[in-house]
């Protein structure tokens, strides 16, 4: 092989080596950080910078990725543990902790393992908060208990760059004896409520019956009142009708009596009634006193007519 060829081969080899070196150098210096993640860069073993999502550059062979921290919300199961309430009841409690990293630098250099640290902190805080409450309150005020635990953890975890978002108690298990007592209490409470509801139902039924009777009496009284009013109105109308009929009859008799034929009819009627009256008197008594002209019908008629004429004159004067 001639020297020129050797030189060319050497040149090609050097160029290939340089190309490979450049590629490796670029690959080592260019870093693509995923979304919601943070890479902490150390230079010569000392913190240099924090690289966020996107395209980033580092110095190859000098800078290195010391930690990769997720900025997403994380859920961490809190193992079951024993806790004692204010009224000295032992409980088994477990929960779920939701948190996220706010400051990757503090989460990396402020604590060795922030997940383990925040889990242990949640357990101790839970025991502390349960010790401030009685057994009944732990079931009734679970939301308040969760809020107090979150506030206490956030205060303690601030130097670690961790923010606790929520803490949820999954289960609270009291001792078997307490559960039996609670079950008996709940049963007694249900019986009490049932008796109260039954008594309230009986009371309402009695009230409804009394109200029904009262309404029936009121309706009966109103019906009787209406019946009496209708009866009185009917009787009044009947009396008025009879009076009007009698008045009409008297007017008809008066009109007829004002004529010559009417006068004769009256005379005949009076004579007939006088004879009938004397016959009745004769039947009732064995002694009858008669005037001298008592047997004369014309005299009787004359007496009756004189009485009628007198009455007519009085009415005219009035």
mmCIF file of N, CA, C and O in Angstrom, residues 123-208:
data_model
loop_
_atom_site.group_PDB
_atom_site.id
_atom_site.type_symbol
_atom_site.label_atom_id
_atom_site.label_comp_id
_atom_site.label_asym_id
_atom_site.label_seq_id
_atom_site.Cartn_x
_atom_site.Cartn_y
_atom_site.Cartn_z
ATOM 1 N N UNK A 123 -48.280 8.884 60.014
ATOM 2 C CA UNK A 123 -48.658 7.925 61.055
ATOM 3 C C UNK A 123 -48.581 8.548 62.442
ATOM 4 O O UNK A 123 -49.509 8.408 63.254
ATOM 5 N N UNK A 124 -47.478 9.222 62.724
ATOM 6 C CA UNK A 124 -47.338 9.828 64.051
ATOM 7 C C UNK A 124 -48.372 10.946 64.256
ATOM 8 O O UNK A 124 -48.928 11.100 65.346
ATOM 9 N N UNK A 125 -48.637 11.701 63.198
ATOM 10 C CA UNK A 125 -49.633 12.776 63.307
ATOM 11 C C UNK A 125 -51.020 12.203 63.518
ATOM 12 O O UNK A 125 -51.822 12.749 64.293
ATOM 13 N N UNK A 126 -51.322 11.102 62.831
ATOM 14 C CA UNK A 126 -52.628 10.474 63.003
ATOM 15 C C UNK A 126 -52.812 10.000 64.436
ATOM 16 O O UNK A 126 -53.875 10.213 65.042
ATOM 17 N N UNK A 127 -51.799 9.367 65.015
ATOM 18 C CA UNK A 127 -51.898 8.919 66.404
ATOM 19 C C UNK A 127 -52.091 10.105 67.342
ATOM 20 O O UNK A 127 -52.864 10.050 68.304
ATOM 21 N N UNK A 128 -51.380 11.184 67.062
ATOM 22 C CA UNK A 128 -51.504 12.363 67.912
ATOM 23 C C UNK A 128 -52.903 12.974 67.834
ATOM 24 O O UNK A 128 -53.493 13.341 68.859
ATOM 25 N N UNK A 129 -53.456 13.078 66.634
ATOM 26 C CA UNK A 129 -54.785 13.674 66.479
ATOM 27 C C UNK A 129 -55.877 12.768 67.051
ATOM 28 O O UNK A 129 -56.843 13.256 67.644
ATOM 29 N N UNK A 130 -55.726 11.459 66.901
ATOM 30 C CA UNK A 130 -56.715 10.543 67.483
ATOM 31 C C UNK A 130 -56.695 10.601 69.005
ATOM 32 O O UNK A 130 -57.724 10.401 69.651
ATOM 33 N N UNK A 131 -55.511 10.841 69.578
ATOM 34 C CA UNK A 131 -55.426 10.942 71.028
ATOM 35 C C UNK A 131 -56.151 12.154 71.588
ATOM 36 O O UNK A 131 -56.397 12.218 72.798
ATOM 37 N N UNK A 132 -56.506 13.111 70.737
ATOM 38 C CA UNK A 132 -57.222 14.301 71.192
ATOM 39 C C UNK A 132 -58.741 14.141 71.107
ATOM 40 O O UNK A 132 -59.478 15.038 71.516
ATOM 41 N N UNK A 133 -59.212 13.048 70.533
ATOM 42 C CA UNK A 133 -60.636 12.875 70.282
ATOM 43 C C UNK A 133 -61.152 11.621 70.975
ATOM 44 O O UNK A 133 -60.408 10.652 71.168
ATOM 45 N N UNK A 134 -62.443 11.664 71.323
ATOM 46 C CA UNK A 134 -63.095 10.488 71.867
ATOM 47 C C UNK A 134 -63.535 9.557 70.738
ATOM 48 O O UNK A 134 -63.561 9.947 69.571
ATOM 49 N N UNK A 135 -63.917 8.331 71.136
ATOM 50 C CA UNK A 135 -64.218 7.317 70.132
ATOM 51 C C UNK A 135 -65.363 7.743 69.217
ATOM 52 O O UNK A 135 -65.280 7.605 67.993
ATOM 53 N N UNK A 136 -66.435 8.249 69.803
ATOM 54 C CA UNK A 136 -67.587 8.641 68.987
ATOM 55 C C UNK A 136 -67.221 9.749 68.012
ATOM 56 O O UNK A 136 -67.718 9.777 66.876
ATOM 57 N N UNK A 137 -66.364 10.654 68.417
ATOM 58 C CA UNK A 137 -65.984 11.764 67.553
ATOM 59 C C UNK A 137 -65.145 11.307 66.359
ATOM 60 O O UNK A 137 -65.173 11.927 65.298
ATOM 61 N N UNK A 138 -64.391 10.219 66.544
ATOM 62 C CA UNK A 138 -63.563 9.747 65.435
ATOM 63 C C UNK A 138 -64.418 9.275 64.261
ATOM 64 O O UNK A 138 -63.995 9.363 63.105
ATOM 65 N N UNK A 139 -65.630 8.772 64.535
ATOM 66 C CA UNK A 139 -66.529 8.351 63.459
ATOM 67 C C UNK A 139 -67.341 9.530 62.924
ATOM 68 O O UNK A 139 -67.599 9.612 61.722
ATOM 69 N N UNK A 140 -67.726 10.425 63.818
ATOM 70 C CA UNK A 140 -68.604 11.529 63.406
ATOM 71 C C UNK A 140 -67.838 12.652 62.723
ATOM 72 O O UNK A 140 -68.359 13.287 61.812
ATOM 73 N N UNK A 141 -66.600 12.901 63.149
ATOM 74 C CA UNK A 141 -65.846 14.044 62.649
ATOM 75 C C UNK A 141 -64.600 13.576 61.895
ATOM 76 O O UNK A 141 -63.485 14.060 62.125
ATOM 77 N N UNK A 142 -64.802 12.639 60.981
ATOM 78 C CA UNK A 142 -63.667 12.130 60.217
ATOM 79 C C UNK A 142 -63.077 13.207 59.306
ATOM 80 O O UNK A 142 -61.851 13.268 59.113
ATOM 81 N N UNK A 143 -63.926 14.051 58.739
ATOM 82 C CA UNK A 143 -63.419 15.128 57.871
ATOM 83 C C UNK A 143 -62.540 16.093 58.656
ATOM 84 O O UNK A 143 -61.488 16.530 58.164
ATOM 85 N N UNK A 144 -62.970 16.433 59.866
ATOM 86 C CA UNK A 144 -62.157 17.319 60.703
ATOM 87 C C UNK A 144 -60.831 16.663 61.049
ATOM 88 O O UNK A 144 -59.781 17.325 61.061
ATOM 89 N N UNK A 145 -60.856 15.364 61.325
ATOM 90 C CA UNK A 145 -59.631 14.634 61.643
ATOM 91 C C UNK A 145 -58.669 14.658 60.457
ATOM 92 O O UNK A 145 -57.461 14.907 60.615
ATOM 93 N N UNK A 146 -59.193 14.425 59.250
ATOM 94 C CA UNK A 146 -58.348 14.460 58.054
ATOM 95 C C UNK A 146 -57.737 15.844 57.846
ATOM 96 O O UNK A 146 -56.557 15.982 57.501
ATOM 97 N N UNK A 147 -58.534 16.885 58.068
ATOM 98 C CA UNK A 147 -58.044 18.249 57.887
ATOM 99 C C UNK A 147 -56.932 18.573 58.885
ATOM 100 O O UNK A 147 -55.909 19.185 58.524
ATOM 101 N N UNK A 148 -57.111 18.168 60.118
ATOM 102 C CA UNK A 148 -56.081 18.429 61.132
ATOM 103 C C UNK A 148 -54.792 17.691 60.808
ATOM 104 O O UNK A 148 -53.683 18.234 61.006
ATOM 105 N N UNK A 149 -54.900 16.472 60.304
ATOM 106 C CA UNK A 149 -53.704 15.699 59.963
ATOM 107 C C UNK A 149 -52.946 16.366 58.816
ATOM 108 O O UNK A 149 -51.715 16.496 58.841
ATOM 109 N N UNK A 150 -53.678 16.831 57.805
ATOM 110 C CA UNK A 150 -53.041 17.492 56.661
ATOM 111 C C UNK A 150 -52.316 18.762 57.108
ATOM 112 O O UNK A 150 -51.178 19.034 56.692
ATOM 113 N N UNK A 151 -52.981 19.551 57.952
ATOM 114 C CA UNK A 151 -52.356 20.796 58.418
ATOM 115 C C UNK A 151 -51.084 20.513 59.219
ATOM 116 O O UNK A 151 -50.063 21.195 59.045
ATOM 117 N N UNK A 152 -51.123 19.492 60.068
ATOM 118 C CA UNK A 152 -49.948 19.172 60.882
ATOM 119 C C UNK A 152 -48.804 18.649 60.014
ATOM 120 O O UNK A 152 -47.630 19.008 60.222
ATOM 121 N N UNK A 153 -49.109 17.814 59.029
ATOM 122 C CA UNK A 153 -48.052 17.258 58.163
ATOM 123 C C UNK A 153 -47.425 18.357 57.316
ATOM 124 O O UNK A 153 -46.195 18.399 57.143
ATOM 125 N N UNK A 154 -48.228 19.254 56.761
ATOM 126 C CA UNK A 154 -47.694 20.333 55.920
ATOM 127 C C UNK A 154 -46.758 21.238 56.704
ATOM 128 O O UNK A 154 -45.733 21.697 56.186
ATOM 129 N N UNK A 155 -47.091 21.481 57.962
ATOM 130 C CA UNK A 155 -46.227 22.321 58.786
ATOM 131 C C UNK A 155 -44.872 21.650 59.029
ATOM 132 O O UNK A 155 -43.822 22.308 59.009
ATOM 133 N N UNK A 156 -44.900 20.327 59.228
ATOM 134 C CA UNK A 156 -43.648 19.619 59.506
ATOM 135 C C UNK A 156 -42.862 19.310 58.234
ATOM 136 O O UNK A 156 -41.624 19.219 58.269
ATOM 137 N N UNK A 157 -43.566 19.142 57.090
ATOM 138 C CA UNK A 157 -42.888 18.730 55.856
ATOM 139 C C UNK A 157 -42.465 19.907 54.992
ATOM 140 O O UNK A 157 -41.927 19.697 53.896
ATOM 141 N N UNK A 158 -42.660 21.113 55.459
ATOM 142 C CA UNK A 158 -42.254 22.280 54.657
ATOM 143 C C UNK A 158 -40.764 22.292 54.353
ATOM 144 O O UNK A 158 -40.352 22.602 53.223
ATOM 145 N N UNK A 159 -39.868 21.949 55.288
ATOM 146 C CA UNK A 159 -38.429 21.936 54.953
ATOM 147 C C UNK A 159 -38.061 20.871 53.932
ATOM 148 O O UNK A 159 -36.954 20.917 53.370
ATOM 149 N N UNK A 160 -38.936 19.916 53.669
ATOM 150 C CA UNK A 160 -38.650 18.850 52.699
ATOM 151 C C UNK A 160 -39.155 19.200 51.304
ATOM 152 O O UNK A 160 -38.952 18.414 50.378
ATOM 153 N N UNK A 161 -39.819 20.338 51.152
ATOM 154 C CA UNK A 161 -40.348 20.710 49.848
ATOM 155 C C UNK A 161 -41.538 19.865 49.423
ATOM 156 O O UNK A 161 -41.798 19.722 48.222
ATOM 157 N N UNK A 162 -42.287 19.329 50.397
ATOM 158 C CA UNK A 162 -43.428 18.452 50.120
ATOM 159 C C UNK A 162 -44.713 19.170 50.540
ATOM 160 O O UNK A 162 -44.770 19.781 51.612
ATOM 161 N N UNK A 163 -45.726 19.066 49.721
ATOM 162 C CA UNK A 163 -47.052 19.589 50.057
ATOM 163 C C UNK A 163 -48.050 18.427 50.095
ATOM 164 O O UNK A 163 -48.237 17.732 49.100
ATOM 165 N N UNK A 164 -48.661 18.238 51.260
ATOM 166 C CA UNK A 164 -49.692 17.211 51.411
ATOM 167 C C UNK A 164 -51.025 17.823 51.000
ATOM 168 O O UNK A 164 -51.450 18.849 51.546
ATOM 169 N N UNK A 165 -51.683 17.213 50.047
ATOM 170 C CA UNK A 165 -52.950 17.732 49.524
ATOM 171 C C UNK A 165 -54.144 17.201 50.307
ATOM 172 O O UNK A 165 -55.031 17.957 50.686
ATOM 173 N N UNK A 166 -54.152 15.896 50.572
ATOM 174 C CA UNK A 166 -55.282 15.298 51.305
ATOM 175 C C UNK A 166 -54.781 14.084 52.078
ATOM 176 O O UNK A 166 -53.781 13.474 51.705
ATOM 177 N N UNK A 167 -55.526 13.803 53.110
ATOM 178 C CA UNK A 167 -55.311 12.563 53.850
ATOM 179 C C UNK A 167 -56.685 11.946 54.099
ATOM 180 O O UNK A 167 -57.581 12.617 54.618
ATOM 181 N N UNK A 168 -56.866 10.728 53.691
ATOM 182 C CA UNK A 168 -58.148 10.041 53.833
ATOM 183 C C UNK A 168 -57.971 8.800 54.696
ATOM 184 O O UNK A 168 -57.117 7.954 54.411
ATOM 185 N N UNK A 169 -58.770 8.707 55.754
ATOM 186 C CA UNK A 169 -58.772 7.512 56.594
ATOM 187 C C UNK A 169 -59.613 6.448 55.903
ATOM 188 O O UNK A 169 -60.797 6.663 55.620
ATOM 189 N N UNK A 170 -59.024 5.322 55.606
ATOM 190 C CA UNK A 170 -59.757 4.266 54.912
ATOM 191 C C UNK A 170 -60.641 3.470 55.863
ATOM 192 O O UNK A 170 -61.782 3.152 55.549
ATOM 193 N N UNK A 171 -60.116 3.153 57.021
ATOM 194 C CA UNK A 171 -60.883 2.299 57.922
ATOM 195 C C UNK A 171 -60.444 2.548 59.362
ATOM 196 O O UNK A 171 -59.261 2.802 59.631
ATOM 197 N N UNK A 172 -61.430 2.482 60.254
ATOM 198 C CA UNK A 172 -61.175 2.567 61.695
ATOM 199 C C UNK A 172 -61.798 1.318 62.321
ATOM 200 O O UNK A 172 -63.009 1.118 62.239
ATOM 201 N N UNK A 173 -60.972 0.497 62.937
ATOM 202 C CA UNK A 173 -61.445 -0.773 63.496
ATOM 203 C C UNK A 173 -61.265 -0.726 65.015
ATOM 204 O O UNK A 173 -60.134 -0.771 65.512
ATOM 205 N N UNK A 174 -62.362 -0.630 65.769
ATOM 206 C CA UNK A 174 -62.260 -0.671 67.236
ATOM 207 C C UNK A 174 -62.170 -2.119 67.720
ATOM 208 O O UNK A 174 -62.382 -3.071 66.947
ATOM 209 N N UNK A 175 -61.878 -2.348 69.001
ATOM 210 C CA UNK A 175 -61.851 -3.728 69.535
ATOM 211 C C UNK A 175 -63.216 -4.408 69.428
ATOM 212 O O UNK A 175 -64.255 -3.749 69.302
ATOM 213 N N UNK A 176 -63.210 -5.742 69.510
ATOM 214 C CA UNK A 176 -64.434 -6.513 69.354
ATOM 215 C C UNK A 176 -65.456 -6.169 70.439
ATOM 216 O O UNK A 176 -66.654 -6.068 70.160
ATOM 217 N N UNK A 177 -64.975 -5.985 71.671
ATOM 218 C CA UNK A 177 -65.897 -5.657 72.758
ATOM 219 C C UNK A 177 -66.579 -4.312 72.512
ATOM 220 O O UNK A 177 -67.776 -4.140 72.757
ATOM 221 N N UNK A 178 -65.802 -3.354 72.014
ATOM 222 C CA UNK A 178 -66.379 -2.040 71.719
ATOM 223 C C UNK A 178 -67.384 -2.146 70.572
ATOM 224 O O UNK A 178 -68.436 -1.499 70.587
ATOM 225 N N UNK A 179 -67.067 -2.958 69.580
ATOM 226 C CA UNK A 179 -67.991 -3.135 68.455
ATOM 227 C C UNK A 179 -69.302 -3.751 68.919
ATOM 228 O O UNK A 179 -70.388 -3.355 68.472
ATOM 229 N N UNK A 180 -69.212 -4.735 69.832
ATOM 230 C CA UNK A 180 -70.442 -5.342 70.354
ATOM 231 C C UNK A 180 -71.258 -4.322 71.142
ATOM 232 O O UNK A 180 -72.492 -4.267 71.018
ATOM 233 N N UNK A 181 -70.564 -3.512 71.960
ATOM 234 C CA UNK A 181 -71.280 -2.476 72.719
ATOM 235 C C UNK A 181 -71.914 -1.451 71.787
ATOM 236 O O UNK A 181 -73.060 -1.009 71.998
ATOM 237 N N UNK A 182 -71.193 -1.082 70.740
ATOM 238 C CA UNK A 182 -71.740 -0.115 69.788
ATOM 239 C C UNK A 182 -72.937 -0.699 69.044
ATOM 240 O O UNK A 182 -73.926 -0.008 68.784
ATOM 241 N N UNK A 183 -72.844 -1.982 68.716
ATOM 242 C CA UNK A 183 -73.968 -2.635 68.037
ATOM 243 C C UNK A 183 -75.192 -2.678 68.938
ATOM 244 O O UNK A 183 -76.322 -2.428 68.489
ATOM 245 N N UNK A 184 -74.969 -3.003 70.235
ATOM 246 C CA UNK A 184 -76.100 -3.006 71.171
ATOM 247 C C UNK A 184 -76.690 -1.609 71.317
ATOM 248 O O UNK A 184 -77.917 -1.431 71.387
ATOM 249 N N UNK A 185 -75.814 -0.614 71.368
ATOM 250 C CA UNK A 185 -76.298 0.760 71.475
ATOM 251 C C UNK A 185 -77.098 1.163 70.242
ATOM 252 O O UNK A 185 -78.152 1.811 70.352
ATOM 253 N N UNK A 186 -76.607 0.784 69.086
ATOM 254 C CA UNK A 186 -77.327 1.101 67.853
ATOM 255 C C UNK A 186 -78.669 0.387 67.795
ATOM 256 O O UNK A 186 -79.684 0.956 67.364
ATOM 257 N N UNK A 187 -78.706 -0.860 68.276
ATOM 258 C CA UNK A 187 -79.970 -1.592 68.300
ATOM 259 C C UNK A 187 -80.967 -0.924 69.237
ATOM 260 O O UNK A 187 -82.150 -0.767 68.891
ATOM 261 N N UNK A 188 -80.477 -0.529 70.423
ATOM 262 C CA UNK A 188 -81.365 0.164 71.362
ATOM 263 C C UNK A 188 -81.856 1.482 70.779
ATOM 264 O O UNK A 188 -83.016 1.869 70.954
ATOM 265 N N UNK A 189 -80.972 2.167 70.065
ATOM 266 C CA UNK A 189 -81.372 3.437 69.455
ATOM 267 C C UNK A 189 -82.426 3.217 68.370
ATOM 268 O O UNK A 189 -83.378 3.999 68.241
ATOM 269 N N UNK A 190 -82.262 2.137 67.594
ATOM 270 C CA UNK A 190 -83.265 1.834 66.559
ATOM 271 C C UNK A 190 -84.606 1.487 67.182
ATOM 272 O O UNK A 190 -85.668 1.913 66.694
ATOM 273 N N UNK A 191 -84.577 0.699 68.280
ATOM 274 C CA UNK A 191 -85.834 0.367 68.971
ATOM 275 C C UNK A 191 -86.488 1.635 69.511
ATOM 276 O O UNK A 191 -87.714 1.818 69.423
ATOM 277 N N UNK A 192 -85.662 2.507 70.080
ATOM 278 C CA UNK A 192 -86.187 3.774 70.612
ATOM 279 C C UNK A 192 -86.837 4.598 69.511
ATOM 280 O O UNK A 192 -87.943 5.132 69.684
ATOM 281 N N UNK A 193 -86.163 4.705 68.385
ATOM 282 C CA UNK A 193 -86.730 5.476 67.282
ATOM 283 C C UNK A 193 -88.014 4.854 66.775
ATOM 284 O O UNK A 193 -88.970 5.561 66.444
ATOM 285 N N UNK A 194 -88.047 3.504 66.731
ATOM 286 C CA UNK A 194 -89.263 2.834 66.277
ATOM 287 C C UNK A 194 -90.431 3.100 67.230
ATOM 288 O O UNK A 194 -91.567 3.355 66.791
ATOM 289 N N UNK A 195 -90.149 3.044 68.539
ATOM 290 C CA UNK A 195 -91.211 3.328 69.513
ATOM 291 C C UNK A 195 -91.683 4.771 69.416
ATOM 292 O O UNK A 195 -92.887 5.055 69.508
ATOM 293 N N UNK A 196 -90.729 5.667 69.223
ATOM 294 C CA UNK A 196 -91.111 7.084 69.091
ATOM 295 C C UNK A 196 -91.974 7.292 67.849
ATOM 296 O O UNK A 196 -92.998 7.976 67.891
ATOM 297 N N UNK A 197 -91.561 6.666 66.764
ATOM 298 C CA UNK A 197 -92.344 6.799 65.530
ATOM 299 C C UNK A 197 -93.733 6.193 65.690
ATOM 300 O O UNK A 197 -94.725 6.745 65.198
ATOM 301 N N UNK A 198 -93.797 5.043 66.387
ATOM 302 C CA UNK A 198 -95.102 4.408 66.599
ATOM 303 C C UNK A 198 -96.003 5.294 67.457
ATOM 304 O O UNK A 198 -97.191 5.469 67.164
ATOM 305 N N UNK A 199 -95.433 5.849 68.552
ATOM 306 C CA UNK A 199 -96.235 6.728 69.406
ATOM 307 C C UNK A 199 -96.661 7.986 68.663
ATOM 308 O O UNK A 199 -97.792 8.468 68.822
ATOM 309 N N UNK A 200 -95.765 8.513 67.837
ATOM 310 C CA UNK A 200 -96.131 9.682 67.038
ATOM 311 C C UNK A 200 -97.251 9.341 66.062
ATOM 312 O O UNK A 200 -98.156 10.147 65.831
ATOM 313 N N UNK A 201 -97.190 8.121 65.502
ATOM 314 C CA UNK A 201 -98.263 7.704 64.597
ATOM 315 C C UNK A 201 -99.596 7.579 65.316
ATOM 316 O O UNK A 201 -100.634 8.021 64.795
ATOM 317 N N UNK A 202 -99.569 6.954 66.528
ATOM 318 C CA UNK A 202 -100.818 6.842 67.305
ATOM 319 C C UNK A 202 -101.351 8.224 67.671
ATOM 320 O O UNK A 202 -102.567 8.480 67.595
ATOM 321 N N UNK A 203 -100.448 9.103 68.082
ATOM 322 C CA UNK A 203 -100.866 10.456 68.446
ATOM 323 C C UNK A 203 -101.500 11.173 67.259
ATOM 324 O O UNK A 203 -102.558 11.804 67.382
ATOM 325 N N UNK A 204 -100.864 11.051 66.108
ATOM 326 C CA UNK A 204 -101.407 11.718 64.931
ATOM 327 C C UNK A 204 -102.738 11.110 64.516
ATOM 328 O O UNK A 204 -103.649 11.827 64.079
ATOM 329 N N UNK A 205 -102.859 9.770 64.680
ATOM 330 C CA UNK A 205 -104.127 9.123 64.352
ATOM 331 C C UNK A 205 -105.243 9.619 65.267
ATOM 332 O O UNK A 205 -106.368 9.896 64.809
ATOM 333 N N UNK A 206 -104.950 9.709 66.593
ATOM 334 C CA UNK A 206 -105.965 10.223 67.526
ATOM 335 C C UNK A 206 -106.349 11.665 67.195
ATOM 336 O O UNK A 206 -107.525 12.042 67.264
ATOM 337 N N UNK A 207 -105.347 12.448 66.839
ATOM 338 C CA UNK A 207 -105.635 13.833 66.464
ATOM 339 C C UNK A 207 -106.518 13.883 65.220
ATOM 340 O O UNK A 207 -107.479 14.660 65.148
ATOM 341 N N UNK A 208 -106.212 13.022 64.273
ATOM 342 C CA UNK A 208 -107.016 12.997 63.045
ATOM 343 C C UNK A 208 -108.449 12.574 63.335
ATOM 344 O O UNK A 208 -109.402 13.129 62.772
#
